[in-house]
Tab-separated table of C-alpha atoms and ligand atoms in Angstrom:
chain	number	residue	atom	x	y	z
A	1	ASN	CA	45.718	-10.810	54.568
A	2	THR	CA	46.696	-12.251	51.169
A	3	GLY	CA	43.163	-11.885	49.770
A	4	GLN	CA	43.470	-8.103	49.884
A	5	GLN	CA	44.744	-6.417	46.743
A	6	ASN	CA	43.154	-3.005	47.074
A	7	ILE	CA	43.443	-2.266	50.779
A	8	LEU	CA	45.939	-2.737	53.602
A	9	THR	CA	44.886	-3.539	57.137
A	10	GLU	CA	46.736	-3.370	60.430
A	11	LYS	CA	46.103	-3.028	64.137
A	12	GLN	CA	47.834	-0.576	66.438
A	13	GLY	CA	46.834	-1.541	69.945
A	14	ASN	CA	43.050	-1.533	69.997
A	15	VAL	CA	42.768	0.552	66.828
A	16	ALA	CA	42.270	-1.031	63.410
A	17	ILE	CA	43.501	0.855	60.368
A	18	VAL	CA	42.192	0.227	56.863
A	19	THR	CA	44.254	1.942	54.174
A	20	LEU	CA	42.766	2.180	50.694
A	21	ASN	CA	45.556	1.042	48.417
A	22	ARG	CA	44.853	1.568	44.716
A	23	PRO	CA	47.215	4.512	44.342
A	24	LYS	CA	47.339	4.315	40.532
A	25	ALA	CA	43.615	5.071	40.343
A	26	LEU	CA	43.683	7.502	43.296
A	27	ASN	CA	41.907	4.847	45.381
A	28	ALA	CA	38.812	4.904	43.178
A	29	LEU	CA	36.049	2.643	44.505
A	30	SER	CA	36.102	-0.375	42.225
A	31	GLY	CA	33.746	-3.217	43.059
A	32	ALA	CA	36.722	-5.241	44.278
A	33	LEU	CA	37.960	-2.445	46.553
A	34	ILE	CA	34.500	-1.960	48.029
A	35	GLN	CA	34.170	-5.674	48.752
A	36	GLU	CA	37.539	-5.788	50.492
A	37	LEU	CA	36.790	-2.626	52.457
A	38	LEU	CA	33.430	-3.917	53.666
A	39	GLN	CA	34.873	-7.325	54.531
A	40	ALA	CA	37.622	-5.700	56.591
A	41	LEU	CA	35.185	-3.370	58.382
A	42	LYS	CA	32.860	-6.255	59.237
A	43	ALA	CA	35.760	-8.373	60.515
A	44	PHE	CA	37.099	-5.546	62.702
A	45	ASP	CA	33.592	-4.821	63.985
A	46	LYS	CA	33.480	-8.412	65.290
A	47	ASP	CA	37.056	-8.384	66.623
A	48	ASP	CA	37.001	-8.042	70.433
A	49	ASP	CA	40.462	-6.452	70.464
A	50	VAL	CA	39.314	-3.565	68.292
A	51	GLY	CA	37.635	-0.524	69.831
A	52	ALA	CA	37.738	1.896	66.901
A	53	ILE	CA	38.458	1.779	63.179
A	54	ILE	CA	40.310	4.226	60.949
A	55	ILE	CA	39.802	4.452	57.190
A	56	THR	CA	42.488	6.336	55.297
A	57	GLY	CA	44.168	6.622	51.907
A	58	ASN	CA	47.494	8.156	50.954
A	59	GLU	CA	48.863	11.702	50.792
A	60	ARG	CA	47.621	12.298	47.257
A	61	ALA	CA	44.169	10.822	47.595
A	62	PHE	CA	41.827	9.572	50.248
A	63	CYS	CA	39.578	8.403	47.414
A	64	ALA	CA	38.689	9.894	44.006
A	65	GLY	CA	35.191	8.400	43.990
A	66	ALA	CA	33.504	5.658	42.025
A	67	ASP	CA	35.747	3.932	39.501
A	68	ILE	CA	34.816	5.914	36.404
A	69	ALA	CA	36.246	3.331	33.986
A	70	GLU	CA	34.277	0.531	35.634
A	71	GLN	CA	31.048	2.548	35.782
A	72	LYS	CA	31.252	3.909	32.244
A	73	ALA	CA	30.316	0.532	30.774
A	74	LEU	CA	27.135	0.088	32.823
A	75	SER	CA	23.654	0.368	31.369
A	76	PHE	CA	20.798	1.691	33.512
A	77	THR	CA	19.742	-1.852	34.348
A	78	GLN	CA	23.268	-2.936	35.207
A	79	ALA	CA	23.785	0.143	37.383
A	80	TYR	CA	20.406	-0.472	39.031
A	81	ASN	CA	21.323	-4.071	39.699
A	82	THR	CA	24.843	-3.277	40.886
A	83	ASP	CA	24.848	-3.590	44.608
A	84	TYR	CA	28.006	-1.507	45.282
A	85	LEU	CA	26.183	1.624	46.264
A	86	ARG	CA	23.624	-0.026	48.475
A	87	ASP	CA	26.247	-2.351	49.929
A	88	ILE	CA	28.617	0.409	50.891
A	89	VAL	CA	25.967	2.714	52.337
A	90	ASP	CA	24.037	0.018	54.225
A	91	SER	CA	27.059	-1.959	55.388
A	92	ILE	CA	28.926	1.013	56.810
A	93	LEU	CA	25.765	2.185	58.596
A	94	ALA	CA	25.592	-1.255	60.233
A	95	ILE	CA	29.079	-1.074	61.788
A	96	HIS	CA	28.764	-0.645	65.562
A	97	LYS	CA	32.268	0.595	66.266
A	98	PRO	CA	33.232	4.199	65.609
A	99	ILE	CA	34.940	4.863	62.290
A	100	ILE	CA	37.356	7.760	61.881
A	101	GLY	CA	38.074	8.902	58.337
A	102	VAL	CA	41.559	10.324	57.872
A	103	VAL	CA	41.557	12.364	54.689
A	104	ASN	CA	44.641	13.596	52.877
A	105	GLY	CA	44.459	14.744	49.274
A	106	TYR	CA	41.348	14.186	47.172
A	107	ALA	CA	38.029	13.111	48.682
A	108	LEU	CA	35.828	13.448	45.608
A	109	GLY	CA	32.444	12.036	44.638
A	110	GLY	CA	32.107	8.632	46.288
A	111	GLY	CA	35.311	9.528	48.180
A	112	CYS	CA	33.653	12.535	49.798
A	113	GLU	CA	30.629	10.322	50.448
A	114	LEU	CA	32.850	7.662	52.027
A	115	ALA	CA	34.361	10.343	54.282
A	116	MET	CA	30.829	11.394	55.262
A	117	MET	CA	29.941	7.774	56.088
A	118	CYS	CA	32.666	7.909	58.756
A	119	ASP	CA	31.637	8.982	62.257
A	120	ILE	CA	34.457	11.504	62.630
A	121	VAL	CA	36.649	13.030	59.926
A	122	TYR	CA	40.186	14.320	60.442
A	123	ALA	CA	41.696	16.101	57.451
A	124	GLY	CA	45.222	17.032	56.444
A	125	GLU	CA	45.771	20.657	55.439
A	126	LYS	CA	45.901	19.756	51.744
A	127	ALA	CA	42.724	17.698	51.705
A	128	VAL	CA	40.175	18.568	49.019
A	129	PHE	CA	36.490	17.689	49.277
A	130	GLY	CA	34.074	17.765	46.376
A	131	GLN	CA	31.087	16.251	44.607
A	132	PRO	CA	32.147	16.619	40.956
A	133	GLU	CA	29.590	14.151	39.570
A	134	ILE	CA	27.766	16.951	37.733
A	135	LYS	CA	30.832	17.345	35.508
A	136	LEU	CA	30.485	13.691	34.488
A	137	GLY	CA	26.794	13.927	33.729
A	138	THR	CA	25.526	12.291	36.888
A	139	ILE	CA	24.754	13.096	40.504
A	140	PRO	CA	26.121	11.809	43.824
A	141	GLY	CA	24.864	8.266	44.413
A	142	ALA	CA	26.115	7.218	47.847
A	143	GLY	CA	24.683	9.857	50.131
A	144	GLY	CA	26.169	13.076	48.725
A	145	THR	CA	22.882	14.906	48.224
A	146	GLN	CA	21.568	13.723	51.585
A	147	ARG	CA	24.547	13.814	53.914
A	148	LEU	CA	26.284	16.942	52.656
A	149	ILE	CA	23.228	19.096	53.322
A	150	ARG	CA	23.061	17.737	56.870
A	151	ALA	CA	26.780	18.343	57.390
A	152	ILE	CA	27.191	21.815	55.902
A	153	GLY	CA	23.675	23.128	55.208
A	154	LYS	CA	21.769	23.696	51.981
A	155	ALA	CA	23.558	26.845	50.787
A	156	LYS	CA	26.997	25.257	50.625
A	157	ALA	CA	25.842	21.730	49.744
A	158	MET	CA	23.738	22.898	46.799
A	159	HIS	CA	26.577	25.123	45.629
A	160	MET	CA	29.081	22.268	45.729
A	161	ILE	CA	26.798	19.743	44.050
A	162	LEU	CA	25.577	22.046	41.275
A	163	THR	CA	28.896	23.763	40.457
A	164	GLY	CA	31.164	20.772	41.091
A	165	GLU	CA	33.514	23.167	42.886
A	166	ASN	CA	35.786	21.642	45.521
A	167	MET	CA	36.202	22.712	49.109
A	168	SER	CA	39.540	23.024	50.925
A	169	ALA	CA	40.205	21.353	54.261
A	170	THR	CA	39.973	24.675	56.105
A	171	GLU	CA	36.651	25.526	54.456
A	172	ALA	CA	35.398	22.014	55.208
A	173	GLU	CA	36.299	22.410	58.868
A	174	LYS	CA	34.589	25.790	59.058
A	175	ALA	CA	31.496	24.387	57.362
A	176	GLY	CA	31.273	21.428	59.752
A	177	LEU	CA	32.291	18.602	57.437
A	178	VAL	CA	35.459	17.711	59.347
A	179	ALA	CA	36.284	17.693	63.041
A	180	LYS	CA	39.950	18.707	62.805
A	181	VAL	CA	42.461	19.936	60.256
A	182	LEU	CA	46.110	19.162	60.933
A	183	PRO	CA	49.426	19.240	59.063
A	184	VAL	CA	49.628	16.289	56.661
A	185	ASN	CA	52.117	14.290	58.749
A	186	GLU	CA	50.242	14.816	61.983
A	187	VAL	CA	46.766	13.854	60.922
A	188	LEU	CA	47.023	10.041	61.053
A	189	PRO	CA	48.908	10.004	64.394
A	190	ALA	CA	46.313	12.413	65.843
A	191	ALA	CA	43.481	10.225	64.588
A	192	ILE	CA	45.142	7.112	66.053
A	193	LYS	CA	45.426	8.965	69.366
A	194	ALA	CA	41.724	9.914	69.303
A	195	ALA	CA	40.788	6.367	68.239
A	196	THR	CA	42.909	4.954	71.085
A	197	THR	CA	41.106	7.222	73.544
A	198	ILE	CA	37.730	6.056	72.230
A	199	ALA	CA	38.882	2.411	72.260
A	200	GLY	CA	39.806	2.908	75.922
A	201	TYR	CA	36.180	3.465	76.951
A	202	SER	CA	33.480	0.869	77.475
A	203	ARG	CA	32.737	-0.689	74.055
A	204	PRO	CA	28.975	-1.069	74.553
A	205	VAL	CA	28.720	2.518	75.801
A	206	VAL	CA	30.698	3.834	72.813
A	207	ALA	CA	28.446	1.863	70.443
A	208	ILE	CA	25.313	3.178	72.166
A	209	ALA	CA	26.600	6.772	71.986
A	210	LYS	CA	27.314	6.367	68.257
A	211	GLU	CA	23.866	4.896	67.698
A	212	ALA	CA	22.185	7.734	69.566
A	213	VAL	CA	24.025	10.430	67.589
A	214	ASN	CA	23.348	8.739	64.244
A	215	GLU	CA	19.668	8.390	65.074
A	216	ALA	CA	19.471	12.182	65.320
A	217	GLU	CA	19.671	12.201	61.506
A	218	GLU	CA	16.539	10.084	61.322
A	219	LEU	CA	14.216	11.306	64.060
A	220	GLY	CA	12.441	14.508	64.957
A	221	LEU	CA	13.521	16.182	68.217
A	222	ARG	CA	10.823	14.762	70.489
A	223	ASN	CA	11.382	11.192	69.245
A	224	GLY	CA	15.129	11.703	69.261
A	225	LEU	CA	15.123	12.852	72.886
A	226	HIS	CA	12.929	9.907	73.795
A	227	PHE	CA	15.247	7.470	72.010
A	228	GLU	CA	18.263	9.046	73.730
A	229	ARG	CA	16.645	8.749	77.172
A	230	ARG	CA	15.832	5.082	76.558
A	231	LEU	CA	19.425	4.369	75.539
A	232	TYR	CA	20.725	6.434	78.458
A	233	HIS	CA	18.656	4.404	80.906
A	234	SER	CA	19.752	1.183	79.204
A	235	THR	CA	23.376	1.959	80.103
A	236	PHE	CA	22.372	1.582	83.780
A	237	ALA	CA	22.063	-2.142	83.099
A	238	LEU	CA	25.759	-2.420	82.157
A	239	SER	CA	28.324	-3.491	84.687
A	240	ASP	CA	30.575	-0.861	83.048
A	241	HIS	CA	28.083	1.770	84.221
A	242	GLN	CA	28.433	0.583	87.836
A	243	GLU	CA	32.189	0.553	87.357
A	244	GLY	CA	32.395	4.035	85.832
A	245	PHE	CA	30.247	5.727	88.465
A	246	GLY	CA	31.885	3.722	91.274
A	247	ALA	CA	35.417	4.503	90.085
A	248	PHE	CA	34.641	8.220	89.969
A	249	LEU	CA	33.368	8.226	93.542
A	250	GLU	CA	36.279	6.089	94.723
A	251	LYS	CA	38.704	8.443	92.917
A	252	ARG	CA	40.299	5.688	90.825
A	253	GLN	CA	40.531	4.765	87.131
A	254	PRO	CA	37.665	2.570	85.867
A	255	GLN	CA	38.465	-0.970	84.710
A	256	TRP	CA	36.044	-1.577	81.840
A	257	LYS	CA	34.837	-5.110	81.217
A	258	HIS	CA	32.898	-4.145	78.097
A	259	VAL	CA	29.719	-5.707	79.407
B	301	CO8	N1	37.978	6.424	38.650
B	301	CO8	C1	38.903	5.755	37.939
B	301	CO8	N2	40.149	6.231	37.751
B	301	CO8	C2	40.469	7.411	38.313
B	301	CO8	C3	39.545	8.162	39.062
B	301	CO8	C4	38.241	7.611	39.233
B	301	CO8	N3	37.307	8.218	39.974
B	301	CO8	N4	40.145	9.295	39.461
B	301	CO8	C5	41.397	9.266	38.991
B	301	CO8	N5	41.616	8.129	38.289
B	301	CO8	C6	42.829	7.694	37.612
B	301	CO8	C7	43.097	8.538	36.364
B	301	CO8	O1	42.358	8.021	35.276
B	301	CO8	C8	44.583	8.377	36.206
B	301	CO8	O2	44.845	7.112	35.624
B	301	CO8	P1	45.982	6.979	34.480
B	301	CO8	O3	47.258	7.375	35.184
B	301	CO8	O4	45.910	5.519	34.133
B	301	CO8	O5	45.595	7.914	33.389
B	301	CO8	C9	45.084	8.311	37.648
B	301	CO8	O6	43.947	7.970	38.449
B	301	CO8	C10	45.615	9.644	38.136
B	301	CO8	O7	44.637	10.625	37.910
B	301	CO8	P2	44.922	11.986	37.082
B	301	CO8	O8	45.983	11.756	36.073
B	301	CO8	O9	43.604	12.497	36.613
B	301	CO8	O10	45.520	12.884	38.260
B	301	CO8	P3	45.458	14.486	38.373
B	301	CO8	O11	46.335	14.812	39.539
B	301	CO8	O12	45.700	15.123	37.059
B	301	CO8	O13	43.923	14.792	38.744
B	301	CO8	C11	41.861	14.484	39.964
B	301	CO8	C12	43.400	14.354	39.963
B	301	CO8	C13	41.456	15.953	39.893
B	301	CO8	C14	41.353	13.864	41.260
B	301	CO8	C15	41.296	13.736	38.725
B	301	CO8	O14	41.851	12.426	38.704
B	301	CO8	C16	39.791	13.574	38.737
B	301	CO8	O15	39.095	14.514	38.457
B	301	CO8	N6	39.287	12.364	39.046
B	301	CO8	C17	37.894	12.047	38.998
B	301	CO8	C18	37.167	12.575	40.210
B	301	CO8	C19	35.672	12.355	40.058
B	301	CO8	O16	35.052	12.849	39.149
B	301	CO8	N7	35.079	11.572	40.983
B	301	CO8	C20	33.672	11.301	40.959
B	301	CO8	C21	33.424	9.985	40.311
B	301	CO8	S1	31.667	9.635	40.130
B	301	CO8	C22	31.209	9.136	41.691
B	301	CO8	O17	31.998	9.057	42.588
B	301	CO8	C23	29.757	8.796	41.878
B	301	CO8	C24	29.480	8.396	43.318
B	301	CO8	C25	28.881	7.046	43.365
B	301	CO8	C26	29.098	6.369	44.697
B	301	CO8	C27	30.378	5.577	44.777
B	301	CO8	C28	30.233	4.301	45.565
B	301	CO8	C29	30.445	3.119	44.674
């Protein structure tokens, strides 16, 4: 896509890969990069060939956060009126297909927040997670104070946000921020494999499962269980449900129609 200057996109089978590509600024989230990223995610979400999406960076940096140079010049009113933050948080929440974040190198500030906006995170052994905004005289602005506490608990989240200290990939895995840590060269292939597996299931069922899990962040247990049961029962209306149950009983592989 010739309109893209800050990201690269490709498809491998039914998996779409978006690679942040502003290496000179460690993939910092400029307004232009955010726009391209969101455009690509929305296009892949609509693309019937795509069953899962990967967001990654390069070996040195997944993403070093908001573009500090771009943000420095903003007044309160300009920052308030800048839609980047709201756009990125709301738009990524609205994507139906699962997003896997593949993190090598720095995932700092908005970069750590972007990783947390992904549904699953795979990290390379040298990945570094952090919310260093405090060192710049600000606080996380795209979910850091809200999502980190849910991912790793108050003790560690508060410590990270108030000290600005980073967390290694191994620590992040132990704390529950990432699903898997792998050697640097293996992490993207492993994520593509997982994404291919996910893309091989019924698309509406995958989307419903993602929705149910994400709703757990919003609802109390009783309402969450109720919401889950409603979605569970709704899958009975899918022809893929008939197919999946039938194929099991007939001891054959299911042929999903994604309806
Ligand atoms: N913004 C703009 N440029 C950046 C950023 C950034 N966040 N991070 C690095 N760069 C640039 C550097 O200025 C440098 O450019 P140049 O070569 O022209 O001088 C280049 O990338 C390479 O960086 P370094 O020379 O600093 O590389 P080092 O290996 O010495 O250090 C670090 C790497 C430790 C990652 C260091 O670059 C760093 O600390 N970066 C800033 C990290 C940070 O503070 N991030 C938080 C930003 S605030 C934020 O994210 C608020 C969240 C708001 C939500 C975002 C959604 C829009």
